[in-house]
Amino acid sequence: MKYLDEYRDGKIARKIVDEIHRIQTRPWVIMEVCGGQTHSIVKNGIDHLLPEGVELVHGPGCPVCVTPLEMIDKAHAIARREGVIFCSFGDMLRVPGSDGDLFTIKSQGGDVRVVYSPLDCMKIARTNPEKKVVFFAIGFETTAPANAMLAWRAQQEGMKNVSLLVSHVLVPPALAAILQSPQNRVHGFLGPGHVCAVMGYEEYEPISQRFRVPIVITGFEPLDILQGTLMTIRQLETQRAEVENEYSRILDREGNVPAQKLVSSVFEIADRKWRGIGTIPQSGYRLRAQFREHDAESLFDVAQIDTLEPEICISGEILRGLKKPKDCPAFGTLCTPQRPLGATMVSAEGACAAYYAYGRHLQAAKEFDVPVHSIGGAA
Amino acid sequence: MNRAEEMPTEREIDSDVGATEVPSPLFGSCPLPIFDHKNIVLGHGSGGKLTAELIDKIFRPSFTNPVLDKLDDQAVLEIGGARLAFTTDSFVVTPIFFPGGDIGTLAVNGTVNDLAMSGARPLYLAAAFILEEGLPSDVLRRVVESMGAAARAAGVQLVTGDTKVVNRGKGDQIFITTTGIGVIERKGVISADRARPGDKILLSGFIGDHGMAIMSQRENLEFEGAIQSDCAALHELVAQMLEAATVDSQEVQFVHCLRDPTRGGVATTLSEIAAQSKVGMLLEETTLPVRESVQGACEILGLDPLYVANEGKLVAVVSREVAESVLQKMREHPLGRDAVMIGEVVAEHPGMVRMKTTVGGTRILDVMFGEQLPRIC
């Protein structure tokens, strides 16, 4: 398929892997920021193609994972109300709160609907004027413009029965928090391609300079990941620390300016709690005061719900690149996508769930290492 | 709307989903001693792990017997010297009409295919209808006419049936259950526990068509060129394959397993065969046929075609020595025109399906958990 097959070509992959093997002289730890990248790495077995000294650790960029448990509980409390149509992206439905998930609420008679675009909520609200339509607006900068558009349109069109439960987070403060940690192991980042398609990558330059780390904004196809890894290792091996753009077919330094304007007209920056990590100052969005009548958190009076995370889960350390899913004794046994104990198992994009989905719980990953000479030999 | 808003859940709770006969390695490490869902959730009808749990914890304790406990897609019964295949299936698909078929064609072909996967010649069907008060008669007529046409095309007769009507709001337009019976004329057993190391794995054509046709229709997703369901009766294709693999005209020796990868897709079907046969499988991702439109739709929604439902495809595990000739025979049939060899059975990693990815890495294919959900970004 055009624009996809080119980025999954085994022969080119082989060339990049050979080049990584050739230039790498020291052990490096590289964090891919996005859950989508983690997914692609595990799905394609990319980590098994890299030299032993190059370790990929999995970052915090899974929006479903880092949505705090208390926010899930708030969502569930709203979805249970009479007269509410609760709309969400599909992968939030299976995330368990303190008492079941949205599927359970649906099975008990709650009106829970999957939408593909936040603006679908406008249609639902128009056809159900007697109902309150609530959209679960979560995600990173990637989903912020579409979510902001819902709030903006609802206000423009005076749709008083549309509101948003907002739990938006931002990537740069999370990277800074990881790098500030005394236990930090990360030498370089594969930066978040789709986040930067919206925001550009200018805001990553001060982080790269301040902490002396390479940040290579990277896409999601196998060759993107390999090329991003090669560019990061090239910088590390030559003692450079810059922001580079591997994903230039999609984005530039400026990003999508109209989208940024829309986002900042609807949202303002606020402190946010991250599941598995805790509160990071100035790390998310909330609705601006002029959108208060579309703010579900105050409309439904759920602001006081506060839930504590289970303590046994190591997802906080996984999200900061300190540990891997297989370091957890509960991984694949007590903790499965069916019964997740914490952040990184709840969404398909989470590192633990990706490892589980691609069978890494079935046997130690090491046994599946593929010799490098077999690359590109596929029929 | 009580119907699934997720990936295809055409055939809801039903004992024919391929739960594993041996304790699956999937459950080995995570025992589920009690059924701890207070309510049935949609995932219990998805054909994945939740369905397997439902069968194990609720249905099997009450119904257990040697035939059921094989948990194949159909029961094989010996009655008066004849071997009969017997199966049943419920159809609740929404929308009722979709590109490439409707609930009626699905209800006939789905049951015909479950019979065919045992090597049986399908003979007779029973059909039960649950209709919602207010359903337009014309809709029912259209569905029934396409059932009639599908049955004629498949060479089966619908010989008995039942109808119930429920109050408006207590059903969703129309639910159909079909039960089928067929005769197995050749000796030899085709079953999911018969794959052996060295066997080749054949797939009859493009994957994911049905699931994505339903999904795009259901959610009003508009893709360039409507994706057509592959809904079709496969028994003639099977007969042609068995002919190529039969030594004397009597005994099937070389076709070991046949399955139609419906809910849960090719990945779930192969994982189940690997678990039941206690063998490993090795696939080549580059050989998997996926239409560009299906691939595109899956990429947009973050779904994996390997887990998307098919209604007119089969996977076959066959002896190495006949693999090429069976594949040739498949390609001579219109429903097997795009058949390919996708991998082989190995002795290593029993119970596990591994796939060499296009970039040369390795990935493991597991049984689907619940439904595939569209991803957020």
mmCIF file with all atom_site columns, C-alpha atoms in Angstrom, chain A residues 211-378:
data_model
loop_
_atom_site.group_PDB
_atom_site.id
_atom_site.type_symbol
_atom_site.label_atom_id
_atom_site.label_alt_id
_atom_site.label_comp_id
_atom_site.label_asym_id
_atom_site.label_entity_id
_atom_site.label_seq_id
_atom_site.pdbx_PDB_ins_code
_atom_site.Cartn_x
_atom_site.Cartn_y
_atom_site.Cartn_z
_atom_site.occupancy
_atom_site.B_iso_or_equiv
_atom_site.pdbx_formal_charge
_atom_site.auth_seq_id
_atom_site.auth_comp_id
_atom_site.auth_asym_id
_atom_site.auth_atom_id
_atom_site.pdbx_PDB_model_num
ATOM 1   C CA . PHE A 1 211 ? 19.913  18.324  29.579 1.00 0.00 ? 211 PHE A CA 1
ATOM 2   C CA . ARG A 1 212 ? 22.373  17.665  26.712 1.00 0.00 ? 212 ARG A CA 1
ATOM 3   C CA . VAL A 1 213 ? 20.189  14.958  25.140 1.00 0.00 ? 213 VAL A CA 1
ATOM 4   C CA . PRO A 1 214 ? 19.473  14.247  21.480 1.00 0.00 ? 214 PRO A CA 1
ATOM 5   C CA . ILE A 1 215 ? 15.763  14.356  20.628 1.00 0.00 ? 215 ILE A CA 1
ATOM 6   C CA . VAL A 1 216 ? 14.882  12.978  17.198 1.00 0.00 ? 216 VAL A CA 1
ATOM 7   C CA . ILE A 1 217 ? 11.247  13.589  16.296 1.00 0.00 ? 217 ILE A CA 1
ATOM 8   C CA . THR A 1 218 ? 10.258  10.207  14.867 1.00 0.00 ? 218 THR A CA 1
ATOM 9   C CA . GLY A 1 219 ? 7.362   8.599   13.027 1.00 0.00 ? 219 GLY A CA 1
ATOM 10  C CA . PHE A 1 220 ? 5.651   5.304   13.660 1.00 0.00 ? 220 PHE A CA 1
ATOM 11  C CA . GLU A 1 221 ? 6.452   2.931   10.812 1.00 0.00 ? 221 GLU A CA 1
ATOM 12  C CA . PRO A 1 222 ? 9.264   0.410   11.311 1.00 0.00 ? 222 PRO A CA 1
ATOM 13  C CA . LEU A 1 223 ? 11.681  2.322   9.098  1.00 0.00 ? 223 LEU A CA 1
ATOM 14  C CA . ASP A 1 224 ? 10.854  5.562   10.932 1.00 0.00 ? 224 ASP A CA 1
ATOM 15  C CA . ILE A 1 225 ? 11.764  3.950   14.242 1.00 0.00 ? 225 ILE A CA 1
ATOM 16  C CA . LEU A 1 226 ? 14.978  2.444   12.855 1.00 0.00 ? 226 LEU A CA 1
ATOM 17  C CA . GLN A 1 227 ? 16.003  5.680   11.138 1.00 0.00 ? 227 GLN A CA 1
ATOM 18  C CA . GLY A 1 228 ? 15.185  7.709   14.292 1.00 0.00 ? 228 GLY A CA 1
ATOM 19  C CA . THR A 1 229 ? 17.277  5.292   16.347 1.00 0.00 ? 229 THR A CA 1
ATOM 20  C CA . LEU A 1 230 ? 20.173  5.610   13.891 1.00 0.00 ? 230 LEU A CA 1
ATOM 21  C CA . MET A 1 231 ? 19.990  9.432   13.987 1.00 0.00 ? 231 MET A CA 1
ATOM 22  C CA . THR A 1 232 ? 19.933  9.404   17.807 1.00 0.00 ? 232 THR A CA 1
ATOM 23  C CA . ILE A 1 233 ? 22.925  7.063   18.025 1.00 0.00 ? 233 ILE A CA 1
ATOM 24  C CA . ARG A 1 234 ? 24.821  9.165   15.470 1.00 0.00 ? 234 ARG A CA 1
ATOM 25  C CA . GLN A 1 235 ? 24.340  12.197  17.730 1.00 0.00 ? 235 GLN A CA 1
ATOM 26  C CA . LEU A 1 236 ? 25.298  10.263  20.864 1.00 0.00 ? 236 LEU A CA 1
ATOM 27  C CA . GLU A 1 237 ? 28.410  8.801   19.253 1.00 0.00 ? 237 GLU A CA 1
ATOM 28  C CA . THR A 1 238 ? 29.547  12.243  18.079 1.00 0.00 ? 238 THR A CA 1
ATOM 29  C CA . GLN A 1 239 ? 28.616  14.013  21.352 1.00 0.00 ? 239 GLN A CA 1
ATOM 30  C CA . ARG A 1 240 ? 25.919  16.124  19.736 1.00 0.00 ? 240 ARG A CA 1
ATOM 31  C CA . ALA A 1 241 ? 22.659  17.000  21.477 1.00 0.00 ? 241 ALA A CA 1
ATOM 32  C CA . GLU A 1 242 ? 20.146  18.513  19.062 1.00 0.00 ? 242 GLU A CA 1
ATOM 33  C CA . VAL A 1 243 ? 16.557  18.295  18.019 1.00 0.00 ? 243 VAL A CA 1
ATOM 34  C CA . GLU A 1 244 ? 16.359  16.592  14.622 1.00 0.00 ? 244 GLU A CA 1
ATOM 35  C CA . ASN A 1 245 ? 13.339  15.739  12.517 1.00 0.00 ? 245 ASN A CA 1
ATOM 36  C CA . GLU A 1 246 ? 13.089  12.209  11.117 1.00 0.00 ? 246 GLU A CA 1
ATOM 37  C CA . TYR A 1 247 ? 9.368   12.684  10.364 1.00 0.00 ? 247 TYR A CA 1
ATOM 38  C CA . SER A 1 248 ? 9.847   15.521  7.878  1.00 0.00 ? 248 SER A CA 1
ATOM 39  C CA . ARG A 1 249 ? 7.280   14.059  5.476  1.00 0.00 ? 249 ARG A CA 1
ATOM 40  C CA . ILE A 1 250 ? 4.637   15.018  8.049  1.00 0.00 ? 250 ILE A CA 1
ATOM 41  C CA . LEU A 1 251 ? 5.855   17.958  10.109 1.00 0.00 ? 251 LEU A CA 1
ATOM 42  C CA . ASP A 1 252 ? 8.130   20.964  10.357 1.00 0.00 ? 252 ASP A CA 1
ATOM 43  C CA . ARG A 1 253 ? 9.529   23.098  13.182 1.00 0.00 ? 253 ARG A CA 1
ATOM 44  C CA . GLU A 1 254 ? 6.469   25.356  13.312 1.00 0.00 ? 254 GLU A CA 1
ATOM 45  C CA . GLY A 1 255 ? 3.777   22.681  13.432 1.00 0.00 ? 255 GLY A CA 1
ATOM 46  C CA . ASN A 1 256 ? 0.122   23.346  12.703 1.00 0.00 ? 256 ASN A CA 1
ATOM 47  C CA . VAL A 1 257 ? -0.303  26.988  13.679 1.00 0.00 ? 257 VAL A CA 1
ATOM 48  C CA . PRO A 1 258 ? -4.102  27.306  13.256 1.00 0.00 ? 258 PRO A CA 1
ATOM 49  C CA . ALA A 1 259 ? -4.528  24.204  15.436 1.00 0.00 ? 259 ALA A CA 1
ATOM 50  C CA . GLN A 1 260 ? -2.237  25.665  18.084 1.00 0.00 ? 260 GLN A CA 1
ATOM 51  C CA . LYS A 1 261 ? -4.274  28.892  18.075 1.00 0.00 ? 261 LYS A CA 1
ATOM 52  C CA . LEU A 1 262 ? -7.516  27.014  18.496 1.00 0.00 ? 262 LEU A CA 1
ATOM 53  C CA . VAL A 1 263 ? -6.077  24.943  21.348 1.00 0.00 ? 263 VAL A CA 1
ATOM 54  C CA . SER A 1 264 ? -4.809  27.975  23.238 1.00 0.00 ? 264 SER A CA 1
ATOM 55  C CA . SER A 1 265 ? -8.092  29.804  22.794 1.00 0.00 ? 265 SER A CA 1
ATOM 56  C CA . VAL A 1 266 ? -9.994  26.932  24.441 1.00 0.00 ? 266 VAL A CA 1
ATOM 57  C CA . PHE A 1 267 ? -7.492  25.446  26.889 1.00 0.00 ? 267 PHE A CA 1
ATOM 58  C CA . GLU A 1 268 ? -5.050  26.872  29.395 1.00 0.00 ? 268 GLU A CA 1
ATOM 59  C CA . ILE A 1 269 ? -2.033  25.182  30.924 1.00 0.00 ? 269 ILE A CA 1
ATOM 60  C CA . ALA A 1 270 ? -2.530  23.646  34.360 1.00 0.00 ? 270 ALA A CA 1
ATOM 61  C CA . ASP A 1 271 ? -0.973  21.142  36.750 1.00 0.00 ? 271 ASP A CA 1
ATOM 62  C CA . ARG A 1 272 ? -1.997  17.585  35.940 1.00 0.00 ? 272 ARG A CA 1
ATOM 63  C CA . LYS A 1 273 ? -1.804  14.257  37.675 1.00 0.00 ? 273 LYS A CA 1
ATOM 64  C CA . TRP A 1 274 ? -0.313  11.437  35.574 1.00 0.00 ? 274 TRP A CA 1
ATOM 65  C CA . ARG A 1 275 ? -1.303  7.880   36.318 1.00 0.00 ? 275 ARG A CA 1
ATOM 66  C CA . GLY A 1 276 ? 1.725   5.990   37.598 1.00 0.00 ? 276 GLY A CA 1
ATOM 67  C CA . ILE A 1 277 ? 3.840   9.133   37.853 1.00 0.00 ? 277 ILE A CA 1
ATOM 68  C CA . GLY A 1 278 ? 2.001   11.653  40.004 1.00 0.00 ? 278 GLY A CA 1
ATOM 69  C CA . THR A 1 279 ? 1.406   15.357  39.612 1.00 0.00 ? 279 THR A CA 1
ATOM 70  C CA . ILE A 1 280 ? 3.669   17.224  37.208 1.00 0.00 ? 280 ILE A CA 1
ATOM 71  C CA . PRO A 1 281 ? 3.423   21.021  37.392 1.00 0.00 ? 281 PRO A CA 1
ATOM 72  C CA . GLN A 1 282 ? 2.121   22.793  34.294 1.00 0.00 ? 282 GLN A CA 1
ATOM 73  C CA . SER A 1 283 ? 1.838   19.494  32.431 1.00 0.00 ? 283 SER A CA 1
ATOM 74  C CA . GLY A 1 284 ? -1.661  19.585  31.007 1.00 0.00 ? 284 GLY A CA 1
ATOM 75  C CA . TYR A 1 285 ? -4.635  21.517  29.744 1.00 0.00 ? 285 TYR A CA 1
ATOM 76  C CA . ARG A 1 286 ? -7.907  22.532  31.345 1.00 0.00 ? 286 ARG A CA 1
ATOM 77  C CA . LEU A 1 287 ? -10.794 24.430  29.798 1.00 0.00 ? 287 LEU A CA 1
ATOM 78  C CA . ARG A 1 288 ? -10.525 28.199  30.027 1.00 0.00 ? 288 ARG A CA 1
ATOM 79  C CA . ALA A 1 289 ? -13.016 29.953  32.311 1.00 0.00 ? 289 ALA A CA 1
ATOM 80  C CA . GLN A 1 290 ? -15.155 31.165  29.412 1.00 0.00 ? 290 GLN A CA 1
ATOM 81  C CA . PHE A 1 291 ? -15.927 27.523  28.546 1.00 0.00 ? 291 PHE A CA 1
ATOM 82  C CA . ARG A 1 292 ? -17.076 26.709  32.073 1.00 0.00 ? 292 ARG A CA 1
ATOM 83  C CA . GLU A 1 293 ? -20.595 25.835  30.983 1.00 0.00 ? 293 GLU A CA 1
ATOM 84  C CA . HIS A 1 294 ? -19.116 23.035  28.876 1.00 0.00 ? 294 HIS A CA 1
ATOM 85  C CA . ASP A 1 295 ? -16.882 21.707  31.660 1.00 0.00 ? 295 ASP A CA 1
ATOM 86  C CA . ALA A 1 296 ? -18.302 18.379  32.796 1.00 0.00 ? 296 ALA A CA 1
ATOM 87  C CA . GLU A 1 297 ? -16.131 18.227  35.894 1.00 0.00 ? 297 GLU A CA 1
ATOM 88  C CA . SER A 1 298 ? -17.900 21.198  37.457 1.00 0.00 ? 298 SER A CA 1
ATOM 89  C CA . LEU A 1 299 ? -21.308 20.582  35.821 1.00 0.00 ? 299 LEU A CA 1
ATOM 90  C CA . PHE A 1 300 ? -21.600 17.125  37.318 1.00 0.00 ? 300 PHE A CA 1
ATOM 91  C CA . ASP A 1 301 ? -19.961 17.955  40.609 1.00 0.00 ? 301 ASP A CA 1
ATOM 92  C CA . VAL A 1 302 ? -17.357 15.215  40.497 1.00 0.00 ? 302 VAL A CA 1
ATOM 93  C CA . ALA A 1 303 ? -14.322 17.392  41.235 1.00 0.00 ? 303 ALA A CA 1
ATOM 94  C CA . GLN A 1 304 ? -13.988 15.981  44.721 1.00 0.00 ? 304 GLN A CA 1
ATOM 95  C CA . ILE A 1 305 ? -13.541 12.352  43.628 1.00 0.00 ? 305 ILE A CA 1
ATOM 96  C CA . ASP A 1 306 ? -10.009 11.327  44.559 1.00 0.00 ? 306 ASP A CA 1
ATOM 97  C CA . THR A 1 307 ? -8.740  7.779   44.129 1.00 0.00 ? 307 THR A CA 1
ATOM 98  C CA . LEU A 1 308 ? -5.443  6.226   45.146 1.00 0.00 ? 308 LEU A CA 1
ATOM 99  C CA . GLU A 1 309 ? -3.522  3.924   42.821 1.00 0.00 ? 309 GLU A CA 1
ATOM 100 C CA . PRO A 1 310 ? -2.717  0.340   43.810 1.00 0.00 ? 310 PRO A CA 1
ATOM 101 C CA . GLU A 1 311 ? 0.806   0.282   45.195 1.00 0.00 ? 311 GLU A CA 1
ATOM 102 C CA . ILE A 1 312 ? 2.086   -2.998  43.784 1.00 0.00 ? 312 ILE A CA 1
ATOM 103 C CA . CYS A 1 313 ? 2.248   -1.804  40.179 1.00 0.00 ? 313 CYS A CA 1
ATOM 104 C CA . ILE A 1 314 ? 5.613   -0.658  38.736 1.00 0.00 ? 314 ILE A CA 1
ATOM 105 C CA . SER A 1 315 ? 4.116   1.251   35.823 1.00 0.00 ? 315 SER A CA 1
ATOM 106 C CA . GLY A 1 316 ? 5.477   4.546   37.133 1.00 0.00 ? 316 GLY A CA 1
ATOM 107 C CA . GLU A 1 317 ? 8.991   3.192   36.733 1.00 0.00 ? 317 GLU A CA 1
ATOM 108 C CA . ILE A 1 318 ? 8.163   1.745   33.306 1.00 0.00 ? 318 ILE A CA 1
ATOM 109 C CA . LEU A 1 319 ? 6.777   5.090   32.117 1.00 0.00 ? 319 LEU A CA 1
ATOM 110 C CA . ARG A 1 320 ? 10.011  6.785   33.186 1.00 0.00 ? 320 ARG A CA 1
ATOM 111 C CA . GLY A 1 321 ? 12.210  4.219   31.438 1.00 0.00 ? 321 GLY A CA 1
ATOM 112 C CA . LEU A 1 322 ? 13.578  2.729   34.666 1.00 0.00 ? 322 LEU A CA 1
ATOM 113 C CA . LYS A 1 323 ? 12.046  -0.713  34.244 1.00 0.00 ? 323 LYS A CA 1
ATOM 114 C CA . LYS A 1 324 ? 10.564  -2.966  31.570 1.00 0.00 ? 324 LYS A CA 1
ATOM 115 C CA . PRO A 1 325 ? 7.353   -4.997  31.747 1.00 0.00 ? 325 PRO A CA 1
ATOM 116 C CA . LYS A 1 326 ? 9.284   -8.233  32.207 1.00 0.00 ? 326 LYS A CA 1
ATOM 117 C CA . ASP A 1 327 ? 10.867  -6.812  35.382 1.00 0.00 ? 327 ASP A CA 1
ATOM 118 C CA . CYS A 1 328 ? 7.450   -7.016  37.041 1.00 0.00 ? 328 CYS A CA 1
ATOM 119 C CA . PRO A 1 329 ? 6.547   -10.290 38.774 1.00 0.00 ? 329 PRO A CA 1
ATOM 120 C CA . ALA A 1 330 ? 2.858   -9.612  38.198 1.00 0.00 ? 330 ALA A CA 1
ATOM 121 C CA . PHE A 1 331 ? 3.290   -9.121  34.419 1.00 0.00 ? 331 PHE A CA 1
ATOM 122 C CA . GLY A 1 332 ? 1.183   -11.653 32.518 1.00 0.00 ? 332 GLY A CA 1
ATOM 123 C CA . THR A 1 333 ? 0.201   -13.464 35.700 1.00 0.00 ? 333 THR A CA 1
ATOM 124 C CA . LEU A 1 334 ? -1.668  -11.275 38.180 1.00 0.00 ? 334 LEU A CA 1
ATOM 125 C CA . CYS A 1 335 ? -1.718  -8.389  35.744 1.00 0.00 ? 335 CYS A CA 1
ATOM 126 C CA . THR A 1 336 ? -3.215  -8.923  32.277 1.00 0.00 ? 336 THR A CA 1
ATOM 127 C CA . PRO A 1 337 ? -5.197  -6.709  29.891 1.00 0.00 ? 337 PRO A CA 1
ATOM 128 C CA . GLN A 1 338 ? -8.232  -8.485  31.303 1.00 0.00 ? 338 GLN A CA 1
ATOM 129 C CA . ARG A 1 339 ? -7.338  -7.517  34.857 1.00 0.00 ? 339 ARG A CA 1
ATOM 130 C CA . PRO A 1 340 ? -4.852  -4.686  34.666 1.00 0.00 ? 340 PRO A CA 1
ATOM 131 C CA . LEU A 1 341 ? -3.209  -3.549  37.874 1.00 0.00 ? 341 LEU A CA 1
ATOM 132 C CA . GLY A 1 342 ? -1.942  -0.296  36.486 1.00 0.00 ? 342 GLY A CA 1
ATOM 133 C CA . ALA A 1 343 ? -1.331  2.309   33.855 1.00 0.00 ? 343 ALA A CA 1
ATOM 134 C CA . THR A 1 344 ? 0.828   0.500   31.314 1.00 0.00 ? 344 THR A CA 1
ATOM 135 C CA . MET A 1 345 ? -1.490  -2.508  31.044 1.00 0.00 ? 345 MET A CA 1
ATOM 136 C CA . VAL A 1 346 ? -4.784  -0.645  30.618 1.00 0.00 ? 346 VAL A CA 1
ATOM 137 C CA . SER A 1 347 ? -4.402  0.541   27.029 1.00 0.00 ? 347 SER A CA 1
ATOM 138 C CA . ALA A 1 348 ? -3.213  -1.253  23.906 1.00 0.00 ? 348 ALA A CA 1
ATOM 139 C CA . GLU A 1 349 ? -0.636  1.521   23.598 1.00 0.00 ? 349 GLU A CA 1
ATOM 140 C CA . GLY A 1 350 ? 0.807   0.864   27.028 1.00 0.00 ? 350 GLY A CA 1
ATOM 141 C CA . ALA A 1 351 ? 4.165   -0.891  27.186 1.00 0.00 ? 351 ALA A CA 1
ATOM 142 C CA . CYS A 1 352 ? 2.876   -3.802  29.276 1.00 0.00 ? 352 CYS A CA 1
ATOM 143 C CA . ALA A 1 353 ? -0.201  -4.294  27.101 1.00 0.00 ? 353 ALA A CA 1
ATOM 144 C CA . ALA A 1 354 ? 1.903   -4.110  23.924 1.00 0.00 ? 354 ALA A CA 1
ATOM 145 C CA . TYR A 1 355 ? 4.272   -6.739  25.331 1.00 0.00 ? 355 TYR A CA 1
ATOM 146 C CA . TYR A 1 356 ? 1.262   -8.841  26.276 1.00 0.00 ? 356 TYR A CA 1
ATOM 147 C CA . ALA A 1 357 ? -0.533  -8.399  22.939 1.00 0.00 ? 357 ALA A CA 1
ATOM 148 C CA . TYR A 1 358 ? 2.539   -9.525  21.060 1.00 0.00 ? 358 TYR A CA 1
ATOM 149 C CA . GLY A 1 359 ? 2.966   -12.571 23.259 1.00 0.00 ? 359 GLY A CA 1
ATOM 150 C CA . ARG A 1 360 ? 6.012   -11.500 25.207 1.00 0.00 ? 360 ARG A CA 1
ATOM 151 C CA . HIS A 1 361 ? 4.437   -12.906 28.353 1.00 0.00 ? 361 HIS A CA 1
ATOM 152 C CA . LEU A 1 362 ? 4.375   -16.373 26.854 1.00 0.00 ? 362 LEU A CA 1
ATOM 153 C CA . GLN A 1 363 ? 8.098   -16.869 26.893 1.00 0.00 ? 363 GLN A CA 1
ATOM 154 C CA . ALA A 1 364 ? 11.136  -14.807 27.751 1.00 0.00 ? 364 ALA A CA 1
ATOM 155 C CA . ALA A 1 365 ? 11.702  -12.354 24.925 1.00 0.00 ? 365 ALA A CA 1
ATOM 156 C CA . LYS A 1 366 ? 15.300  -13.385 24.533 1.00 0.00 ? 366 LYS A CA 1
ATOM 157 C CA . GLU A 1 367 ? 14.369  -16.702 22.997 1.00 0.00 ? 367 GLU A CA 1
ATOM 158 C CA . PHE A 1 368 ? 12.839  -14.905 20.061 1.00 0.00 ? 368 PHE A CA 1
ATOM 159 C CA . ASP A 1 369 ? 15.879  -12.978 19.052 1.00 0.00 ? 369 ASP A CA 1
ATOM 160 C CA . VAL A 1 370 ? 16.248  -13.295 15.330 1.00 0.00 ? 370 VAL A CA 1
ATOM 161 C CA . PRO A 1 371 ? 19.752  -13.448 13.920 1.00 0.00 ? 371 PRO A CA 1
ATOM 162 C CA . VAL A 1 372 ? 20.480  -10.276 12.003 1.00 0.00 ? 372 VAL A CA 1
ATOM 163 C CA . HIS A 1 373 ? 21.414  -12.151 8.830  1.00 0.00 ? 373 HIS A CA 1
ATOM 164 C CA . SER A 1 374 ? 17.808  -13.250 8.392  1.00 0.00 ? 374 SER A CA 1
ATOM 165 C CA . ILE A 1 375 ? 16.548  -9.718  7.822  1.00 0.00 ? 375 ILE A CA 1
ATOM 166 C CA . GLY A 1 376 ? 15.117  -9.094  4.416  1.00 0.00 ? 376 GLY A CA 1
ATOM 167 C CA . GLY A 1 377 ? 15.115  -12.762 3.583  1.00 0.00 ? 377 GLY A CA 1
ATOM 168 C CA . ALA A 1 378 ? 11.361  -12.967 3.692  1.00 0.00 ? 378 ALA A CA 1
#
